[in-house]
């Protein structure tokens, strides 16, 4: 059994190195968005355990993915961690996820790799809906990394794409009503400048784990021309080769932007 395990680890390592070399020879996406899905199903179907175990493993996976993205030279990584709709889950699960999120922001902010690579950490969403301990942890991470600009990790928490667009439209309506803006001034650039992501390029690649083929209210405005990639792998079981395969597929596509 151990010989078989060694054999498969060797084969996997060899394949990963070859795939990494192949991917690095092509165009690397500047901004990758990831819908981290499948924690609960992984816990139930694969481990036969409580969903909290899946969430814990999913949280730990973030650091590995961060390392892989740094190795690949990806500048912007945006992770969909908790949607506005997720608040409708059982209160015990929501409370657990909030505690996990607070701990995760604190750990990222104190991670030596974050500082060695000058990674800016921030969160976007309706943050006022979050418990105070999560808000405090986000502010801690933001303060510790606010001067960094080599790489950016953005966590979408208490986030919804429709809600973001509605908020921007509401702000524009107030500006028109107050005379600060004329209706003729409203165009795509104006809306983009008022989104949470106004200081980031739109995602080049959106990746979703767990086999679901939908966007689930993630960056609806920003992904108009993003390439989409779906994998059956549950998030806690996501591997470097899964990320590399997604990027290789991205490299094989031709982005026309409607032309």
CSV table of C-alpha atoms in Angstrom, one decimal:
chain,number,residue,atom,x,y,z
A,1,UNK,CA,0.0,0.0,0.0
A,2,UNK,CA,2.8,2.4,0.9
A,3,UNK,CA,4.6,1.5,-2.4
A,4,UNK,CA,1.5,2.4,-4.3
A,5,UNK,CA,1.1,5.6,-2.4
A,6,UNK,CA,4.7,6.6,-3.2
A,7,UNK,CA,4.2,5.7,-6.9
A,8,UNK,CA,1.1,7.9,-7.2
A,9,UNK,CA,2.7,10.8,-5.3
A,10,UNK,CA,5.7,10.6,-7.7
A,11,UNK,CA,3.5,10.5,-10.8
A,12,UNK,CA,1.4,13.4,-9.5
A,13,UNK,CA,4.5,15.5,-8.7
A,14,UNK,CA,5.9,14.8,-12.1
A,15,UNK,CA,2.7,15.8,-13.8
A,16,UNK,CA,2.3,18.9,-11.7
A,17,UNK,CA,5.8,20.1,-12.6
A,18,UNK,CA,5.2,19.5,-16.3
A,19,UNK,CA,1.9,21.3,-16.2
A,20,UNK,CA,3.3,24.2,-14.3
A,21,UNK,CA,6.1,24.6,-16.8
A,22,UNK,CA,3.6,24.5,-19.7
A,23,UNK,CA,1.3,27.0,-18.1
A,24,UNK,CA,4.1,29.4,-17.2
A,25,UNK,CA,5.1,29.5,-20.9
A,26,UNK,CA,1.7,31.0,-21.7
A,27,UNK,CA,-0.3,34.1,-20.7
A,28,UNK,CA,-1.1,34.2,-17.0
A,29,UNK,CA,-4.4,35.8,-16.1
A,30,UNK,CA,-4.0,39.0,-14.2
A,31,UNK,CA,-7.1,38.6,-12.1
A,32,UNK,CA,-8.7,35.3,-11.1
A,33,UNK,CA,-12.0,35.0,-9.2
A,34,UNK,CA,-12.8,31.8,-7.4
A,35,UNK,CA,-16.2,30.6,-6.2
A,36,UNK,CA,-15.2,28.3,-3.4
A,37,UNK,CA,-17.9,25.7,-3.4
A,38,UNK,CA,-18.4,22.2,-2.0
A,39,UNK,CA,-17.3,22.4,1.7
A,40,UNK,CA,-20.5,20.9,3.0
A,41,UNK,CA,-20.8,18.2,0.4
A,42,UNK,CA,-17.2,17.2,0.9
A,43,UNK,CA,-17.8,16.8,4.6
A,44,UNK,CA,-20.9,14.7,4.2
A,45,UNK,CA,-20.1,12.7,1.1
A,46,UNK,CA,-16.4,12.2,1.3
A,47,UNK,CA,-15.7,12.3,5.0
A,48,UNK,CA,-19.1,11.3,6.4
A,49,UNK,CA,-18.6,14.1,8.9
A,50,UNK,CA,-20.1,17.3,10.2
A,51,UNK,CA,-20.3,20.3,7.8
A,52,UNK,CA,-18.0,22.3,10.1
A,53,UNK,CA,-15.2,20.0,9.2
A,54,UNK,CA,-15.6,20.8,5.6
A,55,UNK,CA,-15.6,24.5,6.3
A,56,UNK,CA,-12.4,24.2,8.3
A,57,UNK,CA,-10.7,22.3,5.5
A,58,UNK,CA,-12.0,24.9,3.0
A,59,UNK,CA,-10.5,27.7,5.1
A,60,UNK,CA,-7.2,26.0,5.2
A,61,UNK,CA,-7.2,25.5,1.4
A,62,UNK,CA,-7.1,29.3,0.9
A,63,UNK,CA,-3.5,29.5,2.0
A,64,UNK,CA,-2.4,26.8,-0.4
A,65,UNK,CA,-4.2,28.5,-3.3
A,66,UNK,CA,-2.6,31.8,-2.3
A,67,UNK,CA,0.8,30.1,-2.5
A,68,UNK,CA,0.1,28.7,-5.9
A,69,UNK,CA,-1.2,32.0,-7.3
A,70,UNK,CA,2.0,33.7,-6.0
A,71,UNK,CA,4.1,31.1,-7.7
A,72,UNK,CA,2.2,31.7,-10.9
A,73,UNK,CA,2.5,35.5,-10.7
A,74,UNK,CA,-1.2,36.2,-10.5
A,75,UNK,CA,-1.6,39.7,-9.2
A,76,UNK,CA,-5.3,39.8,-8.2
A,77,UNK,CA,-7.2,36.9,-6.6
A,78,UNK,CA,-10.8,37.4,-5.5
A,79,UNK,CA,-12.5,34.7,-3.4
A,80,UNK,CA,-16.2,34.3,-2.9
A,81,UNK,CA,-16.4,33.3,0.8
A,82,UNK,CA,-19.9,34.2,2.0
A,83,UNK,CA,-22.8,35.5,0.1
A,84,UNK,CA,-25.7,37.7,1.3
A,85,UNK,CA,-27.9,34.6,0.8
A,86,UNK,CA,-25.7,32.5,3.1
A,87,UNK,CA,-27.2,34.4,6.0
A,88,UNK,CA,-30.3,32.4,5.5
A,89,UNK,CA,-28.5,29.2,6.6
A,90,UNK,CA,-29.0,27.8,10.1
A,91,UNK,CA,-27.8,30.3,12.8
A,92,UNK,CA,-25.4,27.7,14.2
A,93,UNK,CA,-23.6,27.3,10.8
A,94,UNK,CA,-23.6,31.1,10.2
A,95,UNK,CA,-22.1,31.7,13.6
A,96,UNK,CA,-19.4,29.1,13.0
A,97,UNK,CA,-18.6,30.6,9.6
A,98,UNK,CA,-18.3,34.1,11.1
A,99,UNK,CA,-15.9,32.9,13.8
A,100,UNK,CA,-13.9,31.1,11.1
A,101,UNK,CA,-13.8,34.2,9.0
A,102,UNK,CA,-12.5,36.3,11.8
A,103,UNK,CA,-9.8,33.8,12.6
A,104,UNK,CA,-8.9,33.6,8.9
A,105,UNK,CA,-8.4,37.3,8.5
A,106,UNK,CA,-6.2,37.5,11.6
A,107,UNK,CA,-4.1,34.5,10.4
A,108,UNK,CA,-3.7,35.9,6.9
A,109,UNK,CA,-2.7,39.3,8.3
A,110,UNK,CA,0.1,37.7,10.4
A,111,UNK,CA,1.2,35.2,7.8
A,112,UNK,CA,4.9,35.9,7.0
A,113,UNK,CA,4.3,34.9,3.3
A,114,UNK,CA,1.8,37.8,3.0
A,115,UNK,CA,4.4,40.3,4.1
A,116,UNK,CA,7.3,38.7,2.2
A,117,UNK,CA,5.3,39.0,-1.0
A,118,UNK,CA,3.7,42.3,-0.2
A,119,UNK,CA,0.1,41.0,-0.5
A,120,UNK,CA,-2.7,43.5,0.2
A,121,UNK,CA,-5.7,41.8,1.9
A,122,UNK,CA,-9.1,43.4,1.9
A,123,UNK,CA,-12.8,42.4,2.0
A,124,UNK,CA,-15.7,43.7,0.0
A,125,UNK,CA,-19.4,43.3,0.5
A,126,UNK,CA,-22.0,44.8,2.9
A,127,UNK,CA,-19.6,44.6,5.8
A,128,UNK,CA,-21.9,46.4,8.1
A,129,UNK,CA,-24.0,43.2,8.2
A,130,UNK,CA,-21.1,41.3,9.8
A,131,UNK,CA,-20.5,40.7,13.5
A,132,UNK,CA,-18.1,43.2,15.1
A,133,UNK,CA,-15.4,40.6,15.6
A,134,UNK,CA,-15.3,39.9,11.9
A,135,UNK,CA,-15.2,43.6,11.1
A,136,UNK,CA,-12.4,44.1,13.6
A,137,UNK,CA,-10.4,41.2,12.0
A,138,UNK,CA,-10.9,42.7,8.5
A,139,UNK,CA,-9.7,46.1,9.7
A,140,UNK,CA,-6.7,44.5,11.3
A,141,UNK,CA,-5.8,42.7,8.0
A,142,UNK,CA,-6.4,45.9,6.1
A,143,UNK,CA,-4.2,47.9,8.4
A,144,UNK,CA,-1.4,45.4,8.4
A,145,UNK,CA,-1.2,45.2,4.6
A,146,UNK,CA,-2.5,48.6,3.4
A,147,UNK,CA,0.8,49.7,1.9
A,148,UNK,CA,1.3,46.6,-0.2
A,149,UNK,CA,0.7,46.5,-3.9
A,150,UNK,CA,2.5,43.5,-5.4
A,151,UNK,CA,-0.5,41.2,-5.1
A,152,UNK,CA,-4.1,41.6,-3.9
A,153,UNK,CA,-6.3,39.1,-2.2
A,154,UNK,CA,-9.9,40.2,-2.0
A,155,UNK,CA,-12.4,38.3,0.1
A,156,UNK,CA,-16.1,38.7,-0.8
A,157,UNK,CA,-18.0,38.3,2.4
A,158,UNK,CA,-21.7,39.4,3.0
A,159,UNK,CA,-21.5,40.0,-0.7
A,160,UNK,CA,-24.1,39.8,-3.5
A,161,UNK,CA,-23.6,41.0,-7.1
A,162,UNK,CA,-27.2,42.2,-7.5
A,163,UNK,CA,-27.1,44.0,-4.2
A,164,UNK,CA,-23.8,45.7,-5.2
A,165,UNK,CA,-25.4,46.9,-8.5
A,166,UNK,CA,-28.6,48.0,-6.7
A,167,UNK,CA,-26.4,50.0,-4.2
A,168,UNK,CA,-24.6,51.8,-7.0
A,169,UNK,CA,-27.8,52.6,-8.8
A,170,UNK,CA,-29.2,54.0,-5.6
A,171,UNK,CA,-26.1,56.2,-5.1
A,172,UNK,CA,-26.4,57.5,-8.7
A,173,UNK,CA,-30.1,58.2,-8.2
A,174,UNK,CA,-29.2,60.4,-5.1
A,175,UNK,CA,-26.5,62.2,-7.1
A,176,UNK,CA,-29.0,62.9,-9.9
A,177,UNK,CA,-31.6,64.1,-7.5
A,178,UNK,CA,-29.2,66.4,-5.7
A,179,UNK,CA,-28.0,67.8,-9.0
A,180,UNK,CA,-24.4,66.4,-8.7
A,181,UNK,CA,-25.0,64.3,-11.9
A,182,UNK,CA,-27.1,64.5,-15.0
A,183,UNK,CA,-28.8,61.4,-16.4
A,184,UNK,CA,-26.7,61.8,-19.6
A,185,UNK,CA,-23.6,61.4,-17.6
A,186,UNK,CA,-24.4,57.8,-16.6
A,187,UNK,CA,-22.4,55.2,-18.6
A,188,UNK,CA,-20.5,52.0,-18.0
A,189,UNK,CA,-17.4,53.9,-16.7
A,190,UNK,CA,-19.5,55.7,-14.1
A,191,UNK,CA,-21.0,52.5,-12.8
A,192,UNK,CA,-17.6,50.7,-12.8
A,193,UNK,CA,-16.1,53.6,-10.9
A,194,UNK,CA,-18.6,53.1,-8.1
A,195,UNK,CA,-18.3,49.4,-7.7
A,196,UNK,CA,-16.5,47.8,-4.8
A,197,UNK,CA,-13.8,46.7,-7.3
A,198,UNK,CA,-13.3,50.1,-8.9
A,199,UNK,CA,-9.6,50.0,-8.2
A,200,UNK,CA,-9.1,46.5,-9.7
A,201,UNK,CA,-9.2,45.2,-13.3
A,202,UNK,CA,-12.2,43.0,-14.1
A,203,UNK,CA,-11.5,39.3,-13.7
A,204,UNK,CA,-9.9,37.5,-16.6
A,205,UNK,CA,-10.9,34.0,-15.3
A,206,UNK,CA,-13.7,32.9,-13.0
A,207,UNK,CA,-13.3,29.4,-11.5
A,208,UNK,CA,-16.0,27.5,-9.6
A,209,UNK,CA,-15.4,24.2,-7.8
A,210,UNK,CA,-17.9,21.4,-6.9
A,211,UNK,CA,-19.4,20.8,-10.3
A,212,UNK,CA,-22.1,23.5,-10.1
A,213,UNK,CA,-22.3,25.5,-13.4
A,214,UNK,CA,-23.7,28.8,-12.2
A,215,UNK,CA,-22.3,32.2,-11.0
A,216,UNK,CA,-24.5,32.5,-7.9
A,217,UNK,CA,-24.6,36.3,-7.7
A,218,UNK,CA,-20.8,36.7,-7.9
A,219,UNK,CA,-19.3,39.9,-9.4
A,220,UNK,CA,-22.2,40.1,-11.9
A,221,UNK,CA,-21.1,43.5,-13.3
A,222,UNK,CA,-17.4,42.7,-13.4
A,223,UNK,CA,-17.5,39.3,-15.2
A,224,UNK,CA,-19.2,40.5,-18.4
A,225,UNK,CA,-16.1,39.3,-20.5
A,226,UNK,CA,-14.5,36.9,-18.0
A,227,UNK,CA,-13.7,33.3,-19.1
A,228,UNK,CA,-15.6,30.8,-17.0
A,229,UNK,CA,-14.2,27.4,-15.8
A,230,UNK,CA,-16.0,24.8,-13.8
A,231,UNK,CA,-14.5,21.8,-12.1
A,232,UNK,CA,-16.2,18.9,-10.3
A,233,UNK,CA,-13.6,18.9,-7.5
A,234,UNK,CA,-15.0,20.1,-4.1
A,235,UNK,CA,-13.1,23.1,-2.7
A,236,UNK,CA,-11.4,21.3,0.2
A,237,UNK,CA,-10.0,18.8,-2.3
A,238,UNK,CA,-8.9,21.4,-4.8
A,239,UNK,CA,-5.3,20.8,-6.0
A,240,UNK,CA,-2.6,22.8,-7.7
A,241,UNK,CA,-3.2,20.8,-10.9
A,242,UNK,CA,-6.8,21.8,-10.9
A,243,UNK,CA,-5.8,25.5,-10.8
A,244,UNK,CA,-3.2,24.8,-13.6
A,245,UNK,CA,-5.8,23.1,-15.7
A,246,UNK,CA,-8.1,26.0,-15.4
A,247,UNK,CA,-5.4,28.4,-16.4
A,248,UNK,CA,-4.3,26.2,-19.3
A,249,UNK,CA,-7.9,26.2,-20.6
A,250,UNK,CA,-8.0,30.0,-20.2
A,251,UNK,CA,-4.8,30.2,-22.3
A,252,UNK,CA,-6.4,28.0,-25.0
A,253,UNK,CA,-9.4,30.4,-25.5
A,254,UNK,CA,-9.4,33.5,-27.6
A,255,UNK,CA,-10.9,36.5,-25.9
A,256,UNK,CA,-12.8,38.7,-28.4
A,257,UNK,CA,-14.7,41.1,-26.2
A,258,UNK,CA,-17.6,41.0,-28.7
A,259,UNK,CA,-15.4,41.9,-31.7
